[in-house]
XYZ file of C-alpha atoms in Angstrom:
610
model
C 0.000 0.000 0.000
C 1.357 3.501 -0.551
C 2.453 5.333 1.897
C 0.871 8.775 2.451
C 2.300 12.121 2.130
C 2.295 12.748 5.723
C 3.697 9.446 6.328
C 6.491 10.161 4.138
C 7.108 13.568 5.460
C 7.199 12.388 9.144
C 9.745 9.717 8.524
C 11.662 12.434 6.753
C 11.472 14.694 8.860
C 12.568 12.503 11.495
C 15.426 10.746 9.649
C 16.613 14.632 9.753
C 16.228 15.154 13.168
C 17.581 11.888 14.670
C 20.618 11.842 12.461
C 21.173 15.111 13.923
C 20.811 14.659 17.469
C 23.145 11.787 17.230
C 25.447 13.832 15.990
C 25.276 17.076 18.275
C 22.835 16.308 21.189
C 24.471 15.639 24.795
C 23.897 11.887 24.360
C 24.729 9.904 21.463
C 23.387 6.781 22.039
C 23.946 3.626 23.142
C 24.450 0.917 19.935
C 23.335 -2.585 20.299
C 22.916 -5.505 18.322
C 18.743 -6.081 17.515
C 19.009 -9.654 18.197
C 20.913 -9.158 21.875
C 18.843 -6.319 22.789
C 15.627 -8.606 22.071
C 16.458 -11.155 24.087
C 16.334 -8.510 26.972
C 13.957 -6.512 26.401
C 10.426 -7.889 25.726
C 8.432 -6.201 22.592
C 5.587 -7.237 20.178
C 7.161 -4.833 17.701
C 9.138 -6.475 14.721
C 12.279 -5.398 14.394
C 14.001 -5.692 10.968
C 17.052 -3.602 11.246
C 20.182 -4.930 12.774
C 20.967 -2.544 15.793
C 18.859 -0.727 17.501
C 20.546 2.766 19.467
C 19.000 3.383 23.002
C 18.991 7.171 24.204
C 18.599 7.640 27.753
C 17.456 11.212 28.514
C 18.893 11.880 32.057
C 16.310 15.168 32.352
C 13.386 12.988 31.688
C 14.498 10.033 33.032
C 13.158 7.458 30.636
C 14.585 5.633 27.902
C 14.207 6.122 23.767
C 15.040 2.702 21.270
C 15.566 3.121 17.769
C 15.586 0.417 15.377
C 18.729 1.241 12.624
C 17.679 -0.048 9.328
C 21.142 1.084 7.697
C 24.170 1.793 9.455
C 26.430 4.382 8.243
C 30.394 5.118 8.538
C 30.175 8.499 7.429
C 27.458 8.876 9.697
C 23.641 8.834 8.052
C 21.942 6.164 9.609
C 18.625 5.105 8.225
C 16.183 4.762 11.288
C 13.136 2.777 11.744
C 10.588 2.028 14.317
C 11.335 4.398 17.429
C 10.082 2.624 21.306
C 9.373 4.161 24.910
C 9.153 1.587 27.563
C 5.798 1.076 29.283
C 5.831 0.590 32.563
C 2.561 -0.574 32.712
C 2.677 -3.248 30.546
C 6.475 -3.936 30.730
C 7.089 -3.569 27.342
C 8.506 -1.700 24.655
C 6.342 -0.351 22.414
C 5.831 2.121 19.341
C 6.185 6.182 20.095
C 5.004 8.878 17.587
C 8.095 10.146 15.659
C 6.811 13.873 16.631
C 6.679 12.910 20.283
C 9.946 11.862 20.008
C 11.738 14.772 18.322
C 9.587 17.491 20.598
C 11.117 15.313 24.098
C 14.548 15.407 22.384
C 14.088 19.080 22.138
C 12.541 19.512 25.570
C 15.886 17.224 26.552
C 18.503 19.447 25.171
C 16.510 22.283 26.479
C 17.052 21.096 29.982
C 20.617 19.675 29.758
C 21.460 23.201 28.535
C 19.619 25.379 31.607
C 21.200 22.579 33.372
C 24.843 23.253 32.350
C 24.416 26.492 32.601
C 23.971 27.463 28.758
C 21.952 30.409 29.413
C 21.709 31.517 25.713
C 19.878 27.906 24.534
C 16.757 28.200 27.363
C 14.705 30.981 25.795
C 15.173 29.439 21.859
C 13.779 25.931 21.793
C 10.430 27.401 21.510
C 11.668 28.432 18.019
C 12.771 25.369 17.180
C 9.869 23.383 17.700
C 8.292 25.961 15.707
C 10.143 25.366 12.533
C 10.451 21.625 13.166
C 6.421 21.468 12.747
C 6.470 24.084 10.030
C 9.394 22.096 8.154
C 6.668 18.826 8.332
C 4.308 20.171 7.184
C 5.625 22.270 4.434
C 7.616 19.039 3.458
C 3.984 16.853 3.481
C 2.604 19.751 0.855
C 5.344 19.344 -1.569
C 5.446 15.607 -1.176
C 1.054 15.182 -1.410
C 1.937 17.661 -4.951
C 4.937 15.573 -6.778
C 4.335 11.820 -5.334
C 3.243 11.210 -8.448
C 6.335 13.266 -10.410
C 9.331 10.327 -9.950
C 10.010 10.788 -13.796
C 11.106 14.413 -13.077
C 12.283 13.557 -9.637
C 15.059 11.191 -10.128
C 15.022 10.605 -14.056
C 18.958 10.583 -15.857
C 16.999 12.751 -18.088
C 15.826 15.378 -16.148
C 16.812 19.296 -17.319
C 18.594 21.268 -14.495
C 15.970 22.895 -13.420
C 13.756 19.776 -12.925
C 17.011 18.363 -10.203
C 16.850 21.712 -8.883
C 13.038 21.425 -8.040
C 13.390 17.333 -6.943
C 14.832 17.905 -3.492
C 11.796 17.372 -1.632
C 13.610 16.240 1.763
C 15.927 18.810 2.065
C 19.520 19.244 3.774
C 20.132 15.936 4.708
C 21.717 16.789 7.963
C 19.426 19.512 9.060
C 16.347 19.103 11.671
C 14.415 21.728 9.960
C 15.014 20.790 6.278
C 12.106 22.393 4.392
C 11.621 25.464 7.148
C 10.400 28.496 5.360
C 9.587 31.006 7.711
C 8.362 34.243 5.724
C 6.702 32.615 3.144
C 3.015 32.184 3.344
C 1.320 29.111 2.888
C -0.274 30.279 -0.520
C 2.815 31.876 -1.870
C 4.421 28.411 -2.160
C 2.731 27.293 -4.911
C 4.674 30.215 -6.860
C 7.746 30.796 -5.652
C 8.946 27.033 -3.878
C 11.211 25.241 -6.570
C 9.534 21.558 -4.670
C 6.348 23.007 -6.449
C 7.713 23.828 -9.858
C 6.251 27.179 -10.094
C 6.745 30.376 -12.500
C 6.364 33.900 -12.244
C 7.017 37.205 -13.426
C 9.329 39.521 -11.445
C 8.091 42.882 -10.080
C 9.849 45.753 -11.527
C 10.778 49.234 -10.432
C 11.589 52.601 -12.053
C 14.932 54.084 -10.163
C 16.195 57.635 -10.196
C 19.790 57.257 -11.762
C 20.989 59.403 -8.787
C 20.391 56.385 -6.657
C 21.172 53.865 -8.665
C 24.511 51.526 -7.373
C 25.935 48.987 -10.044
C 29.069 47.485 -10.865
C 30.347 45.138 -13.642
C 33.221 43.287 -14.585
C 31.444 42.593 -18.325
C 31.360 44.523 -21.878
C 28.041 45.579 -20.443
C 26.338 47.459 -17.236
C 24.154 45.788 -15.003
C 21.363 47.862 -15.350
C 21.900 47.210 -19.380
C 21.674 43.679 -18.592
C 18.605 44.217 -17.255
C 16.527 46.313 -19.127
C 17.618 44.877 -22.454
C 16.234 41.301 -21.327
C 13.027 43.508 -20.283
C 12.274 45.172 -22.778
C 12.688 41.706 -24.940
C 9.283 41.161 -23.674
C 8.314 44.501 -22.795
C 9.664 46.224 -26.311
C 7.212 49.351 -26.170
C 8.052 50.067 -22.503
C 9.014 53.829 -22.083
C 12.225 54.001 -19.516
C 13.450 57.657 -18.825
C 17.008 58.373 -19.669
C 17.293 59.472 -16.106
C 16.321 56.245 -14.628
C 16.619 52.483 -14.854
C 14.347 49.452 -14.002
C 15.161 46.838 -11.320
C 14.056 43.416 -11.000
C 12.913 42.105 -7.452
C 11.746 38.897 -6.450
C 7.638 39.358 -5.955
C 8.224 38.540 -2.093
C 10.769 41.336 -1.525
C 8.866 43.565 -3.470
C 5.853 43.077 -1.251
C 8.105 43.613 1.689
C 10.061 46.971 0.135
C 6.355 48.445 -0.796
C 5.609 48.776 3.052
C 9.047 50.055 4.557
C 8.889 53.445 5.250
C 11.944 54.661 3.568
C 10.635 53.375 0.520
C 7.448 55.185 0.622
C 9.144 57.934 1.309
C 11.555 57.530 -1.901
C 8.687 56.641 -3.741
C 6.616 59.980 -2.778
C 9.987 62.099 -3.401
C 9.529 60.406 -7.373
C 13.006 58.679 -6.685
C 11.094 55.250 -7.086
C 8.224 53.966 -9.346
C 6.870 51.101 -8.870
C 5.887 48.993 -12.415
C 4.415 45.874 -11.114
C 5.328 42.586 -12.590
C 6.015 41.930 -15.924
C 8.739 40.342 -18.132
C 10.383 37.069 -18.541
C 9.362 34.313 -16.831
C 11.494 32.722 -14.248
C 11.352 29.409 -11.917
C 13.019 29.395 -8.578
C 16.290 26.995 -8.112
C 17.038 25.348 -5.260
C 18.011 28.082 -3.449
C 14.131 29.613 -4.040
C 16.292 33.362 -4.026
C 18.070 32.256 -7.306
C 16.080 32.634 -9.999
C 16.165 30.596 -13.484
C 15.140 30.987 -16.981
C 15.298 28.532 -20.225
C 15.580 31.734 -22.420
C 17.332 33.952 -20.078
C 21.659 34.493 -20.615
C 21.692 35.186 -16.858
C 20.474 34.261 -13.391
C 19.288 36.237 -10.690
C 19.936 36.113 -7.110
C 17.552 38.127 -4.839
C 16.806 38.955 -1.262
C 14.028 37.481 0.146
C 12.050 38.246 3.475
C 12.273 34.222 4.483
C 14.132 32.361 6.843
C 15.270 29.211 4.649
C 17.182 26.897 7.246
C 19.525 28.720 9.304
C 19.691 32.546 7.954
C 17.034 35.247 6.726
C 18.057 34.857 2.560
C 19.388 38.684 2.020
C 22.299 39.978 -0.469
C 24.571 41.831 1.978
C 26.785 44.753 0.500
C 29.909 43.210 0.395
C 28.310 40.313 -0.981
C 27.843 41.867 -3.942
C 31.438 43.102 -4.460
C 32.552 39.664 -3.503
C 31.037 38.231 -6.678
C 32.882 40.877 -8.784
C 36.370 40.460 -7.614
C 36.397 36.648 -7.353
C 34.979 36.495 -10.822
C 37.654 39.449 -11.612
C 39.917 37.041 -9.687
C 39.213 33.309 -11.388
C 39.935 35.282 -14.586
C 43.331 36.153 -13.696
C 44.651 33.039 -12.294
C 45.491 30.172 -14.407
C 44.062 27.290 -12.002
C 40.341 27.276 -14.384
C 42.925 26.551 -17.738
C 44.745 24.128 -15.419
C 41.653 22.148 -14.569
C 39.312 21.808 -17.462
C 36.751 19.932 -15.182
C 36.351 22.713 -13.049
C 34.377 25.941 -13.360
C 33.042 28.719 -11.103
C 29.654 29.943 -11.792
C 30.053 33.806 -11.816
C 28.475 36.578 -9.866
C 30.044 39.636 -12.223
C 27.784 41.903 -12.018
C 25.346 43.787 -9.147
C 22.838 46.481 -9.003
C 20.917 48.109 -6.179
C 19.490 51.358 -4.995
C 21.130 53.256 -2.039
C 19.113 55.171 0.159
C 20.136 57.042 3.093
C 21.016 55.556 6.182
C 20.421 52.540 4.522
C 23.701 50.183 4.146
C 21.037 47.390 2.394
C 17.944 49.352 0.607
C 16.688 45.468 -0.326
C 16.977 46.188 -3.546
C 20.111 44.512 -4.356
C 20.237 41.837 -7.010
C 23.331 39.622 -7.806
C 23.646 38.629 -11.965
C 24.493 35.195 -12.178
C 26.103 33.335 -15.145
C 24.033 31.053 -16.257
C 26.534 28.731 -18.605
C 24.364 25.572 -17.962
C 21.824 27.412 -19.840
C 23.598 26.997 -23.397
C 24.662 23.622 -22.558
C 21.417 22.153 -21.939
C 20.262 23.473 -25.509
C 22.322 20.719 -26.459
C 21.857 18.178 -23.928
C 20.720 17.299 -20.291
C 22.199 15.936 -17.157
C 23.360 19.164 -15.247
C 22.529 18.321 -11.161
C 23.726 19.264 -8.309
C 25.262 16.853 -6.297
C 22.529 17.517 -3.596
C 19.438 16.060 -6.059
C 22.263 13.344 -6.986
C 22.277 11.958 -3.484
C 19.098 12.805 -1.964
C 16.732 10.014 -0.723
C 13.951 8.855 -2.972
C 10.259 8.721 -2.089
C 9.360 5.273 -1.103
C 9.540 2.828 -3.701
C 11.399 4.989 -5.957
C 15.636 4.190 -6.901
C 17.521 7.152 -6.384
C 19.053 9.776 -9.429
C 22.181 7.994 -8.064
C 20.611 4.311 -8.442
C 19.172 5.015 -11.781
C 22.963 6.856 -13.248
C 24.503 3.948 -12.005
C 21.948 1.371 -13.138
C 21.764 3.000 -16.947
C 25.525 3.062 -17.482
C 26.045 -0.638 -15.844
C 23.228 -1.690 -18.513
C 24.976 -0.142 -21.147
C 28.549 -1.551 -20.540
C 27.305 -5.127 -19.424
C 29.320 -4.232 -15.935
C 28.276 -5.010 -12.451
C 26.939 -2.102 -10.812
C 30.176 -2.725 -8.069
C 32.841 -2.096 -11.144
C 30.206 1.165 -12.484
C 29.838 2.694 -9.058
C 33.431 2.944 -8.115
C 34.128 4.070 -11.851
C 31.933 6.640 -11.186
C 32.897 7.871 -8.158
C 36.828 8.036 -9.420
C 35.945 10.585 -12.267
C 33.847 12.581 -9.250
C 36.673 12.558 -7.226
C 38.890 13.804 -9.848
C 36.405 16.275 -11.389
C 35.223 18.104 -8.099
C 36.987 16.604 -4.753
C 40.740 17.014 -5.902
C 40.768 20.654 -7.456
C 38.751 21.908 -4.709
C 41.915 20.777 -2.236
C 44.136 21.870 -5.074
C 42.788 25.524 -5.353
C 43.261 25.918 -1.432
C 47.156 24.673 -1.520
C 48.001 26.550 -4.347
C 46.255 30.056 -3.929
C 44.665 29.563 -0.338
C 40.923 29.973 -2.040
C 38.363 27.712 -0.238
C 34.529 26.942 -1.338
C 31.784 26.863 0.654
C 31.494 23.656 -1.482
C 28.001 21.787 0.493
C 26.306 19.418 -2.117
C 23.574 22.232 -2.690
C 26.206 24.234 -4.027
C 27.716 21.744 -6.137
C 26.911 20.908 -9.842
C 27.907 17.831 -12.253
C 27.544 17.256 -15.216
C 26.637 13.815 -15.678
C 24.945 14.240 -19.394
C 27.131 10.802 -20.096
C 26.244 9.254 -17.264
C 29.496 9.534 -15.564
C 30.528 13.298 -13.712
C 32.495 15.263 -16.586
C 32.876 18.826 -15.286
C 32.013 20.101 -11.639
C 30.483 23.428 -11.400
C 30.555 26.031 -7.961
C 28.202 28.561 -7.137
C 27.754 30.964 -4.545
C 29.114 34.502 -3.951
C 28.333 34.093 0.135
C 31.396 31.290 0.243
C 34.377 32.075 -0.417
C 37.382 31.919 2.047
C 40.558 33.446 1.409
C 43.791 32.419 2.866
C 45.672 35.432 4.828
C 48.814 33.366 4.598
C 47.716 33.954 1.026
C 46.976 38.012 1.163
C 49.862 39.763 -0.518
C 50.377 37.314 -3.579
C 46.423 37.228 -4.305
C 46.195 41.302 -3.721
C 49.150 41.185 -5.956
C 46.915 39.111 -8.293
C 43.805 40.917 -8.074
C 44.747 44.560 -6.377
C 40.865 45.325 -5.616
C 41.159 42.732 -2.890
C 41.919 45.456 -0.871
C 38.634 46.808 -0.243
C 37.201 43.386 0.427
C 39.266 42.380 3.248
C 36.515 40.575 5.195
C 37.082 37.637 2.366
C 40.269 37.072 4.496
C 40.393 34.816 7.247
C 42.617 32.445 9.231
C 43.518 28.810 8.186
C 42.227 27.033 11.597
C 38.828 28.931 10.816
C 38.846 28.110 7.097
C 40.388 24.737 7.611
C 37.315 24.026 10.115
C 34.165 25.360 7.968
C 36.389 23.435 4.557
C 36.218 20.474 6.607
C 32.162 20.355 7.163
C 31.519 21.684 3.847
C 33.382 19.476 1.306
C 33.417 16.541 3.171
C 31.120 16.251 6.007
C 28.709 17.691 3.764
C 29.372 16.982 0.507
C 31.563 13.579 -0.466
C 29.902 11.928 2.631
C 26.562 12.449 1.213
C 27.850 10.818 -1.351
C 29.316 8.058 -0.481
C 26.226 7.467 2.287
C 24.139 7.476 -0.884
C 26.230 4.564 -2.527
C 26.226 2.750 0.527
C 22.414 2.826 1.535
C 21.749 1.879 -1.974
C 23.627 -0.807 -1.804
C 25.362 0.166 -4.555
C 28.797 -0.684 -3.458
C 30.135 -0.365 0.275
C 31.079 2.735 1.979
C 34.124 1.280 3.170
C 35.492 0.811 -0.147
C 34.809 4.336 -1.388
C 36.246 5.395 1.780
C 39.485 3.321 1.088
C 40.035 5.173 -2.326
C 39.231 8.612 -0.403
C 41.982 7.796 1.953
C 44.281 6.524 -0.766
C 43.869 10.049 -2.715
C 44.815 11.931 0.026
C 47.719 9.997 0.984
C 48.941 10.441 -2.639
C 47.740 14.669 -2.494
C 49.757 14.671 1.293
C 52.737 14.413 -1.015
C 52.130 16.541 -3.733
C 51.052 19.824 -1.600
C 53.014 22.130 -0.178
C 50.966 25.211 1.177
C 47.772 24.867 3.520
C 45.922 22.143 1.593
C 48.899 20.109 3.027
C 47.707 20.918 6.506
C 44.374 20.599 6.012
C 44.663 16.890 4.138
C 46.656 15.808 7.084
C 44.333 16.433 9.391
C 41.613 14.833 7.449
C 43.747 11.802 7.557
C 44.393 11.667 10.594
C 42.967 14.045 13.337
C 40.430 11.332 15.588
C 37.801 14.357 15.341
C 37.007 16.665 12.626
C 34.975 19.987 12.332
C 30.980 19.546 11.987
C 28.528 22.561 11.825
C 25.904 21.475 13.736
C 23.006 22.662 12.639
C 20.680 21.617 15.431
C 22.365 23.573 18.039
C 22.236 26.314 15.891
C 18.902 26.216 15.846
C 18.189 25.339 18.906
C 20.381 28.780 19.766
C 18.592 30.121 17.138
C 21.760 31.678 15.707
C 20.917 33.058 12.198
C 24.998 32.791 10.859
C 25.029 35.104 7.796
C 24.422 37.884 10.578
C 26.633 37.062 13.416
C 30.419 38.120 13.720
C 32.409 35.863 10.657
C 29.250 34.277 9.860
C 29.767 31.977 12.421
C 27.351 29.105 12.894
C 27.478 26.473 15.800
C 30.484 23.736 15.153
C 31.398 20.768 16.881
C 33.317 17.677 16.764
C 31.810 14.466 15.571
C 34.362 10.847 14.999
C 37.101 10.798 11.607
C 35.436 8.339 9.486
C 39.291 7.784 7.533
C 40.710 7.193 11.418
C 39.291 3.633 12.528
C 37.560 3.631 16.057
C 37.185 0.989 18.515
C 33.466 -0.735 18.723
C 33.265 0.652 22.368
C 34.165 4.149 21.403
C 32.009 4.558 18.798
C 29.174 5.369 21.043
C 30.563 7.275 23.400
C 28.759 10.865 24.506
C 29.008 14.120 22.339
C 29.229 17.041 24.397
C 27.411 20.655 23.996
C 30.571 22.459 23.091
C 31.011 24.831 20.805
């Protein structure tokens, strides 16, 4: 029978959550063999997987199981049936998934006023807010695409269909699909899970306000009105002035601040409505896509997605321009053929006084997938690559793997570790090459990581995002020397042990684990074995560096502990990271996959620390 779409959101939703309180909460668990536990512990429940993790929750004194359907190394589990003991009938039996996530909550809560973490007691409110709103939001995209698996997970989907398959969300987050800011009948437009189109809104702008920079043949504000008026070709735009796209919600939000009403009344700003191309929202829902369009665009919006309220910061903006300015200076992109950066080279916004955002300010993003896919499909990001499937359904990973093993006559063993060889070379290596040799690190999660896997295997590996880039300062003088308007952007600068600690979560923890979780729970081939190669690669890149990628493999290798950014604390803090000091989220330690552990250890506590 199939499953409904609340079922499948509540197990989602709770695969999310438990994966991360294993990770971050102040007790990991306790892992036991199914079959020994049984034999203890009387239950009418059948039990399929092959552990089971207790959690004993010292401030409510009781006692969680958890069956583990799939155990993983690089530390995804797949969880099943979740028990309470019953006193009454001295038993185990079922618990509602919800119940269990809201006591974990109401658990860290405690342990936190407990140990004195004064910050955490007044915030778990908030988190059991967006936990619910992430459930239900998920069940409404799942109830609308169950039926959809051809666009979902097909080798042929376009790029824009991968962008709008990831129904589940960050796979290590508890609130995967929270949208705060976004009303319930707005989704339908503007959430990529729904496959929605729509029109931007447009304003008229006094020149005199206008801010724009480009590193192209053409403006900004060119750019824009020229693919306007495309559409639009007997608009009438004054010399003095100069239209600017914003996504419908931020123009519903600009329309009622003050200072824009006041700007508006002083005949500074006009406000056209919406017209023009029409766009779909990527995965991102603040990146904006068109078929027809040379160019994305990359708004602020008034929602909480995740962690942060999505807005375009100033120096955002005139990040974009000097790494693009940068990446075409340095040889490393004619070096590595594979490897591209998506650009950000060009910005426009209005500046108002007092204001150091107006809200207006819109990022131009190269859109080279665009021209590709003319030709051909099979541009995904690696995050639609390895997500779970509904119920049922094979994976985009199952089905790459499964095509190209049917077409060579090859076990899907001998395919899969093919496969993830060319994605190792194509996106894992350069990434750890750029950082040695000019001390540039990407914010590389699998969200913002694209393949191209047209051919079934990954060809070329594609980076976006302006927000995450980290620049070496052992680096500063020769890239300055490189690219001399560094110098006005000196908050892309940072230390190596901060760098080395947010690289760590973000290209591995985040994005080749979720990769090689995804062979492994597919049963595809074993996580050990893509682990080995891993490890073998960066033995063999230990010897070839020689500047902070050096550093940073060695400690991969062999550091007990590495970096995680653990989300759940972060929300549970309710720390919104692109608006703290260094955009600094919540990170802890979690066990070295590549550094073997002893049984016993593996289940030893995780502490609050951060």
């Amino acid at each position: 029978m199939e499953e409904s779409a609340k079922t499948v959101a509540e197990h989602a939703s709770f695969q999310a959550f438990i994966n991360s309180y294993l990770r971050e909460g102040g007790n990991c668990g306790r892992w036991i063999r199914s079959k020994e536990w049984i034999k203890e512990n009387p239950t009418a429940v059948n039990l399929t997987g092959i552990n089971v993790i207790e959690l004993v929750l010292i401030e409510h004194s009781k006692k969680f199981v958890l069956e583990i359907k799939y155990r993983s190394i690089v530390g995804r589990h797949l969880v099943g049936v979740p028990l309470k003991y019953c006193s009454t009938t001295n038993q185990w039996v079922r618990e509602d998934r919800l119940i269990v996530m809201m006591t974990l909550i109401q658990e860290l809560h405690l342990l936190a006023k407990r140990k004195g973490y004064i910050g955490f007691v007044t915030h778990y409110d908030e988190l059991i807010v967006r936990l619910i709103e992430s459930y239900h939001t998920m069940t409404n995209y799942i109830e609308s695409r169950i039926c959809d698996s051809e666009k979902l997970y097909s080798v042929n989907s376009t790029f824009i269909e991968t962008e709008q398959s990831l129904l589940f969300g960050h796979w290590l987050h508890p609130t995967p699909k929270s949208r705060q800011g976004m009303a319930s009948w707005q989704h339908k437009n503007y959430a990529p899970e729904l496959a929605g189109s729509f029109q931007l809104h447009y304003f008229e702008v006094s020149r005199e306000v206008i801010e724009e920079e480009s590193i192209l043949n053409q403006k900004a504000s060119e750019i824009v009105t020229q693919s306007l008026l495309r559409t639009n070709p007997n608009l009438d735009i004054s010399k003095e002035s100069c239209v600017i796209p914003t996504h419908p919600l931020q123009a519903q939000w600009l329309l009622q601040q003050d200072y824009v009403k006041e700007a508006i009344d002083a005949g500074q700003i006009k406000s056209l409505g919406t017209m023009g191309p029409v766009y779909t929202a990527t995965s991102s829902i603040r990146t904006v896509y068109s078929f027809e369009e040379d160019w994305m665009l990359k708004f602020s919006i008034p929602v909480k997605i995740t962690n942060s309220l999505r807005v375009n910061k100033q120096h955002e903006l005139k990040a974009g321009i000097v790494m693009a300015s940068l990446f075409r200076k340095l040889p490393f992109l004619q070096k590595h053929s594979t490897f591209h950066i998506i650009e950000d080279p060009a910005y426009l916004t209005v500046h108002l006084p007092g204001r150091k955002e107006s809200g207006f300010e819109i990022i131009i993003r190269s859109n080279p997938i665009c021209e590709k896919e003319k030709h051909k499909r099979g541009f995904s990001s690696v995050a639609a690559i390895a997500q779970d499937p509904l119920p049922t359904k094979k994976s985009r990973l199952f089905q790459l793997i499964e095509t190209i093993a049917l077409a060579e006559g090859r076990t899907v063993k001998s395919v899969s570790l093919d496969w993830f060889k060319k994605y190792w070379n194509c996106a894992i290596e350069p990434l750890i090459l750029l950082y040695d040799e000019h001390g540039i690190a990407l914010e590389a999660h699998q969200q913002n990581s694209v393949l191209d896997v047209s051919n079934g295997y990954p060809e070329s590996y594609y980076y976006r995002d302006n927000q995450g880039y980290y620049l070496s300062k052992d680096y500063e003088q020769a890239l300055c020397f490189t690219e001399p308007t560094l110098l006005h952007t000196p908050e892309l600068f940072y230390e190596d042990s901060l760098i080395q600690e947010r690289f760590t979560y973000y290209l591995f923890m985040n994005q080749l684990f979720s990769v090689i979780y995804r062979f492994g729970a597919d049963g595809l081939i074993r996580e050990e074995k893509l682990l080995q190669y891993s490890k073998l690669q960066l033995r063999l890149l230990e010897k070839r560096l020689h500047g902070q990628g050096k550093r940073f493999v060695s400690t991969i290798l062999h550091q007990k502990k590495l970096s995680y950014k653990a989300n759940l604390l972060t929300r549970l803090h309710d720390v919104d990271e692109l608006s703290t000091a260094l955009e600094q989220a919540i990170y802890t330690k979690v066990e070295n996959p590549f550094v073997p552990v002893k049984e016993g250890e593996r289940a030893k506590n995780l502490s609050l620390t951060f």
